[in-house]
Tab-separated table of C-alpha atoms in Angstrom:
chain	number	residue	atom	x	y	z
A	1	UNK	CA	34.860	-48.788	32.022
A	2	UNK	CA	34.216	-52.323	30.777
A	3	UNK	CA	32.489	-53.239	34.037
A	4	UNK	CA	30.352	-50.092	34.316
A	5	UNK	CA	29.667	-49.992	30.553
A	6	UNK	CA	27.041	-47.367	29.615
A	7	UNK	CA	26.422	-46.437	33.291
A	8	UNK	CA	29.699	-44.492	33.223
A	9	UNK	CA	28.455	-42.031	30.613
A	10	UNK	CA	27.303	-39.462	33.217
A	11	UNK	CA	30.730	-39.264	34.823
A	12	UNK	CA	32.725	-39.398	31.600
A	13	UNK	CA	33.438	-35.629	31.657
A	14	UNK	CA	34.886	-36.019	35.134
A	15	UNK	CA	37.137	-38.837	33.991
A	16	UNK	CA	38.341	-36.682	31.152
A	17	UNK	CA	39.004	-33.760	33.517
A	18	UNK	CA	41.037	-35.747	36.025
A	19	UNK	CA	42.684	-38.449	33.902
A	20	UNK	CA	42.427	-37.848	30.188
A	21	UNK	CA	43.558	-34.244	29.899
A	22	UNK	CA	46.508	-34.430	32.244
A	23	UNK	CA	47.790	-37.679	30.733
A	24	UNK	CA	47.490	-36.262	27.254
A	25	UNK	CA	49.656	-33.307	28.285
A	26	UNK	CA	52.330	-35.781	29.512
A	27	UNK	CA	52.605	-37.791	26.329
A	28	UNK	CA	51.846	-35.429	23.435
A	29	UNK	CA	55.267	-33.760	23.263
A	30	UNK	CA	56.915	-36.857	21.781
A	31	UNK	CA	56.457	-40.565	21.062
A	32	UNK	CA	58.892	-41.953	23.637
A	33	UNK	CA	58.338	-40.525	27.126
A	34	UNK	CA	56.097	-42.207	29.741
A	35	UNK	CA	55.649	-45.481	27.859
A	36	UNK	CA	53.449	-47.064	30.556
A	37	UNK	CA	51.165	-44.038	30.765
A	38	UNK	CA	51.023	-43.963	26.976
A	39	UNK	CA	49.948	-47.612	26.756
A	40	UNK	CA	47.260	-47.117	29.407
A	41	UNK	CA	46.078	-43.960	27.752
A	42	UNK	CA	45.465	-45.686	24.413
A	43	UNK	CA	43.667	-48.458	26.320
A	44	UNK	CA	41.393	-45.688	27.744
A	45	UNK	CA	40.629	-44.494	24.218
A	46	UNK	CA	39.654	-48.021	23.208
A	47	UNK	CA	37.519	-48.553	26.327
A	48	UNK	CA	35.706	-45.238	25.894
A	49	UNK	CA	34.957	-46.106	22.285
A	50	UNK	CA	33.658	-49.588	23.104
A	51	UNK	CA	31.716	-49.023	26.294
A	52	UNK	CA	30.490	-45.404	26.337
A	53	UNK	CA	30.434	-44.417	22.685
A	54	UNK	CA	27.269	-42.324	22.954
A	55	UNK	CA	28.629	-40.560	25.988
A	56	UNK	CA	31.518	-39.233	23.888
A	57	UNK	CA	29.054	-36.936	22.114
A	58	UNK	CA	27.790	-35.573	25.363
A	59	UNK	CA	31.234	-34.297	26.214
A	60	UNK	CA	32.022	-30.594	25.977
A	61	UNK	CA	33.336	-29.734	22.533
A	62	UNK	CA	36.847	-29.210	23.853
A	63	UNK	CA	36.988	-32.696	25.313
A	64	UNK	CA	35.526	-34.370	22.212
A	65	UNK	CA	38.117	-32.508	20.206
A	66	UNK	CA	40.842	-33.807	22.526
A	67	UNK	CA	39.523	-37.352	22.093
A	68	UNK	CA	39.596	-37.123	18.294
A	69	UNK	CA	43.042	-35.560	18.320
A	70	UNK	CA	44.219	-38.355	20.592
A	71	UNK	CA	43.030	-40.929	18.038
A	72	UNK	CA	45.065	-39.164	15.436
A	73	UNK	CA	48.035	-38.998	17.779
A	74	UNK	CA	47.689	-42.708	18.383
A	75	UNK	CA	47.698	-43.837	14.718
A	76	UNK	CA	50.628	-41.488	13.983
A	77	UNK	CA	52.717	-43.193	16.692
A	78	UNK	CA	56.133	-44.411	15.687
A	79	UNK	CA	55.708	-47.777	17.403
A	80	UNK	CA	53.855	-50.077	15.014
A	81	UNK	CA	51.739	-51.883	17.649
A	82	UNK	CA	50.540	-48.660	19.218
A	83	UNK	CA	49.871	-47.122	15.808
A	84	UNK	CA	47.915	-50.250	14.788
A	85	UNK	CA	45.800	-49.998	17.906
A	86	UNK	CA	45.120	-46.352	17.223
A	87	UNK	CA	44.050	-47.235	13.655
A	88	UNK	CA	41.721	-49.943	14.864
A	89	UNK	CA	40.046	-47.738	17.417
A	90	UNK	CA	39.683	-44.902	14.872
A	91	UNK	CA	38.149	-47.290	12.323
A	92	UNK	CA	35.714	-48.708	14.893
A	93	UNK	CA	34.839	-45.182	16.023
A	94	UNK	CA	33.998	-44.097	12.458
A	95	UNK	CA	32.007	-47.232	11.742
A	96	UNK	CA	29.924	-46.821	14.881
A	97	UNK	CA	29.416	-43.148	14.074
A	98	UNK	CA	28.256	-43.909	10.544
A	99	UNK	CA	26.020	-46.855	11.479
A	100	UNK	CA	24.568	-45.667	14.758
A	101	UNK	CA	24.962	-41.945	15.276
A	102	UNK	CA	23.689	-40.392	12.063
A	103	UNK	CA	22.182	-37.544	14.000
A	104	UNK	CA	25.615	-36.217	14.965
A	105	UNK	CA	27.467	-37.286	11.831
A	106	UNK	CA	26.957	-33.936	10.056
A	107	UNK	CA	28.307	-31.901	12.926
A	108	UNK	CA	31.193	-34.289	13.406
A	109	UNK	CA	32.163	-34.071	9.755
A	110	UNK	CA	31.879	-30.311	9.707
A	111	UNK	CA	34.461	-30.188	12.516
A	112	UNK	CA	36.772	-33.082	11.737
A	113	UNK	CA	36.295	-34.534	8.249
A	114	UNK	CA	39.039	-32.710	6.401
A	115	UNK	CA	41.521	-32.859	9.269
A	116	UNK	CA	41.039	-36.635	9.575
A	117	UNK	CA	41.336	-37.002	5.799
A	118	UNK	CA	44.624	-35.089	5.800
A	119	UNK	CA	46.069	-37.027	8.739
A	120	UNK	CA	45.183	-40.456	7.422
A	121	UNK	CA	46.665	-39.573	4.034
A	122	UNK	CA	49.766	-38.388	5.857
A	123	UNK	CA	50.418	-41.803	7.433
A	124	UNK	CA	49.284	-43.640	4.287
A	125	UNK	CA	51.993	-41.950	2.308
A	126	UNK	CA	54.644	-42.256	5.034
A	127	UNK	CA	57.022	-45.160	4.526
A	128	UNK	CA	57.485	-45.462	8.262
A	129	UNK	CA	53.836	-46.379	8.685
A	130	UNK	CA	53.550	-48.953	5.936
A	131	UNK	CA	52.631	-51.724	8.370
A	132	UNK	CA	49.302	-50.026	9.071
A	133	UNK	CA	48.168	-50.081	5.449
A	134	UNK	CA	45.089	-52.260	6.010
A	135	UNK	CA	43.364	-50.084	8.570
A	136	UNK	CA	44.665	-46.847	7.018
A	137	UNK	CA	42.867	-47.710	3.796
A	138	UNK	CA	39.726	-48.799	5.624
A	139	UNK	CA	39.587	-45.456	7.453
A	140	UNK	CA	40.233	-43.599	4.245
A	141	UNK	CA	37.553	-45.608	2.459
A	142	UNK	CA	35.043	-44.920	5.228
A	143	UNK	CA	35.635	-41.193	4.937
A	144	UNK	CA	35.113	-41.258	1.200
A	145	UNK	CA	31.961	-43.325	1.525
A	146	UNK	CA	30.399	-40.672	3.744
A	147	UNK	CA	30.269	-38.210	0.865
A	148	UNK	CA	29.983	-40.830	-1.908
A	149	UNK	CA	26.690	-42.122	-0.391
A	150	UNK	CA	25.647	-38.598	0.646
A	151	UNK	CA	25.411	-39.534	4.275
A	152	UNK	CA	26.582	-35.989	4.767
A	153	UNK	CA	26.103	-33.283	2.128
A	154	UNK	CA	26.957	-29.813	3.175
A	155	UNK	CA	28.084	-27.455	0.396
A	156	UNK	CA	28.866	-24.601	2.776
A	157	UNK	CA	31.427	-26.838	4.607
A	158	UNK	CA	32.709	-28.372	1.374
A	159	UNK	CA	31.274	-31.762	2.248
A	160	UNK	CA	30.303	-32.971	-1.214
A	161	UNK	CA	31.928	-35.569	-3.398
A	162	UNK	CA	32.865	-32.934	-5.941
A	163	UNK	CA	34.565	-30.705	-3.413
A	164	UNK	CA	36.309	-33.588	-1.621
A	165	UNK	CA	37.587	-34.791	-5.003
A	166	UNK	CA	39.013	-31.336	-5.739
A	167	UNK	CA	40.547	-31.138	-2.266
A	168	UNK	CA	42.245	-34.513	-2.581
A	169	UNK	CA	43.614	-33.680	-6.006
A	170	UNK	CA	44.969	-30.392	-4.692
A	171	UNK	CA	46.488	-31.956	-1.597
A	172	UNK	CA	48.176	-34.769	-3.467
A	173	UNK	CA	49.512	-32.433	-6.211
A	174	UNK	CA	50.989	-30.163	-3.595
A	175	UNK	CA	52.459	-33.075	-1.573
A	176	UNK	CA	53.929	-34.904	-4.605
A	177	UNK	CA	54.872	-32.290	-7.145
A	178	UNK	CA	56.548	-34.783	-9.462
A	179	UNK	CA	53.177	-36.393	-10.251
A	180	UNK	CA	51.264	-35.414	-13.313
A	181	UNK	CA	47.999	-33.638	-12.334
A	182	UNK	CA	46.051	-35.786	-14.785
A	183	UNK	CA	47.467	-38.907	-13.165
A	184	UNK	CA	46.364	-37.603	-9.732
A	185	UNK	CA	42.917	-36.778	-11.040
A	186	UNK	CA	42.453	-40.257	-12.464
A	187	UNK	CA	43.652	-41.796	-9.228
A	188	UNK	CA	41.221	-39.778	-7.043
A	189	UNK	CA	38.305	-40.429	-9.398
A	190	UNK	CA	38.908	-44.144	-9.100
A	191	UNK	CA	39.156	-43.884	-5.336
A	192	UNK	CA	35.520	-42.899	-5.371
A	193	UNK	CA	34.674	-45.550	-8.001
A	194	UNK	CA	36.111	-48.251	-5.793
A	195	UNK	CA	35.091	-46.982	-2.352
A	196	UNK	CA	31.374	-47.746	-2.985
A	197	UNK	CA	32.205	-51.481	-3.177
A	198	UNK	CA	31.522	-53.309	0.052
A	199	UNK	CA	34.696	-55.379	-0.552
A	200	UNK	CA	37.684	-53.147	0.123
A	201	UNK	CA	40.148	-55.206	-1.904
A	202	UNK	CA	39.914	-53.172	-5.162
A	203	UNK	CA	40.174	-49.929	-3.226
A	204	UNK	CA	43.206	-51.188	-1.328
A	205	UNK	CA	44.836	-52.483	-4.508
A	206	UNK	CA	44.273	-49.152	-6.228
A	207	UNK	CA	45.774	-47.345	-3.251
A	208	UNK	CA	48.738	-49.711	-3.092
A	209	UNK	CA	49.508	-49.281	-6.779
A	210	UNK	CA	49.569	-45.529	-6.286
A	211	UNK	CA	51.901	-45.750	-3.302
A	212	UNK	CA	54.299	-48.026	-5.130
A	213	UNK	CA	54.448	-45.497	-7.982
A	214	UNK	CA	55.753	-42.836	-5.585
A	215	UNK	CA	59.480	-42.326	-5.238
A	216	UNK	CA	59.012	-42.235	-1.443
A	217	UNK	CA	57.930	-45.874	-1.533
A	218	UNK	CA	60.656	-47.122	-3.837
A	219	UNK	CA	62.407	-50.242	-2.608
A	220	UNK	CA	61.075	-52.792	-0.150
A	221	UNK	CA	57.238	-52.695	-0.104
A	222	UNK	CA	56.595	-56.012	1.566
A	223	UNK	CA	54.736	-54.372	4.451
A	224	UNK	CA	52.009	-53.175	2.083
A	225	UNK	CA	51.191	-56.792	1.357
A	226	UNK	CA	51.568	-58.160	4.909
A	227	UNK	CA	47.829	-58.185	5.753
A	228	UNK	CA	46.970	-60.037	2.552
A	229	UNK	CA	49.806	-62.487	3.198
A	230	UNK	CA	48.432	-63.314	6.638
A	231	UNK	CA	44.920	-63.721	5.290
A	232	UNK	CA	46.193	-66.038	2.531
A	233	UNK	CA	48.080	-68.113	5.066
A	234	UNK	CA	44.961	-68.408	7.231
A	235	UNK	CA	42.878	-69.515	4.199
A	236	UNK	CA	45.590	-72.001	3.223
A	237	UNK	CA	45.626	-73.442	6.734
A	238	UNK	CA	41.853	-73.785	6.720
A	239	UNK	CA	41.822	-75.488	3.317
A	240	UNK	CA	44.576	-77.872	4.442
A	241	UNK	CA	42.547	-78.726	7.531
A	242	UNK	CA	39.487	-79.413	5.393
A	243	UNK	CA	41.541	-81.651	3.092
A	244	UNK	CA	42.916	-83.575	6.041
A	245	UNK	CA	39.398	-84.038	7.358
A	246	UNK	CA	38.389	-85.730	4.091
A	247	UNK	CA	41.109	-88.397	4.478
A	248	UNK	CA	40.449	-90.966	7.209
A	249	UNK	CA	43.084	-90.994	9.900
A	250	UNK	CA	44.803	-87.739	9.021
A	251	UNK	CA	42.747	-85.520	11.314
A	252	UNK	CA	43.391	-85.991	15.068
A	253	UNK	CA	40.729	-88.078	16.723
A	254	UNK	CA	39.484	-85.340	18.996
A	255	UNK	CA	38.950	-82.895	16.059
A	256	UNK	CA	37.164	-85.665	14.085
A	257	UNK	CA	34.810	-86.317	16.993
A	258	UNK	CA	34.052	-82.590	17.331
A	259	UNK	CA	33.311	-82.385	13.639
A	260	UNK	CA	30.968	-85.343	13.801
A	261	UNK	CA	29.142	-83.879	16.830
A	262	UNK	CA	28.773	-80.549	15.003
A	263	UNK	CA	27.233	-82.358	12.070
A	264	UNK	CA	24.822	-84.215	14.328
A	265	UNK	CA	23.783	-80.954	16.034
């Protein structure tokens, strides 16, 4: 797909008929069987999203439905690396849909919005999937922004901020019956308050605080902070490198020469 790029769009339905559907039938019964096929299958999802994104919306509705369900199946995987890949592909898919395919966004949301919302909340509140917190929250945030910014507004399908708010409150209250309904309402209202910010940090912090308050997340919650820890380490390494560059002789000669050349350019 990467070599043919957009030229493969016309034969994408054939690929789905002969490869996608049969492979999906092999791997969807559990998370363990056919590991090699499973890995290649998720690579196919990624390639289809990257190289023939528009072609996905020319697929028959049953095949597009299978593609979306496969994304969900991927990010629900028990293996962290495969789940992470599924989350990344799903996030990229949603971003490309929002930014470049507004003409199909309404139909897509009518068919998949609430099911995607439910599934991403399912993994967000599952202790076994804590390592995927970063992309889980980015996907959740993207879904909320669709109705918060009225990119889609369809009262008949319940696609309004007011209705999504009510649906989230109801879903969370039914899923976590020990929570006070007023607490849940305040949490959901602030989800929308924070999702409009281009920086996801406040939204993620708000989500993390809620998860830690749940009994299901009692105990070790280091995984929820792992992405921030890695980013902080990267920033620290970059700052250290800058400091070393300010002291003559501390930066390796080659790196110093590269820096000088960059300044000259």
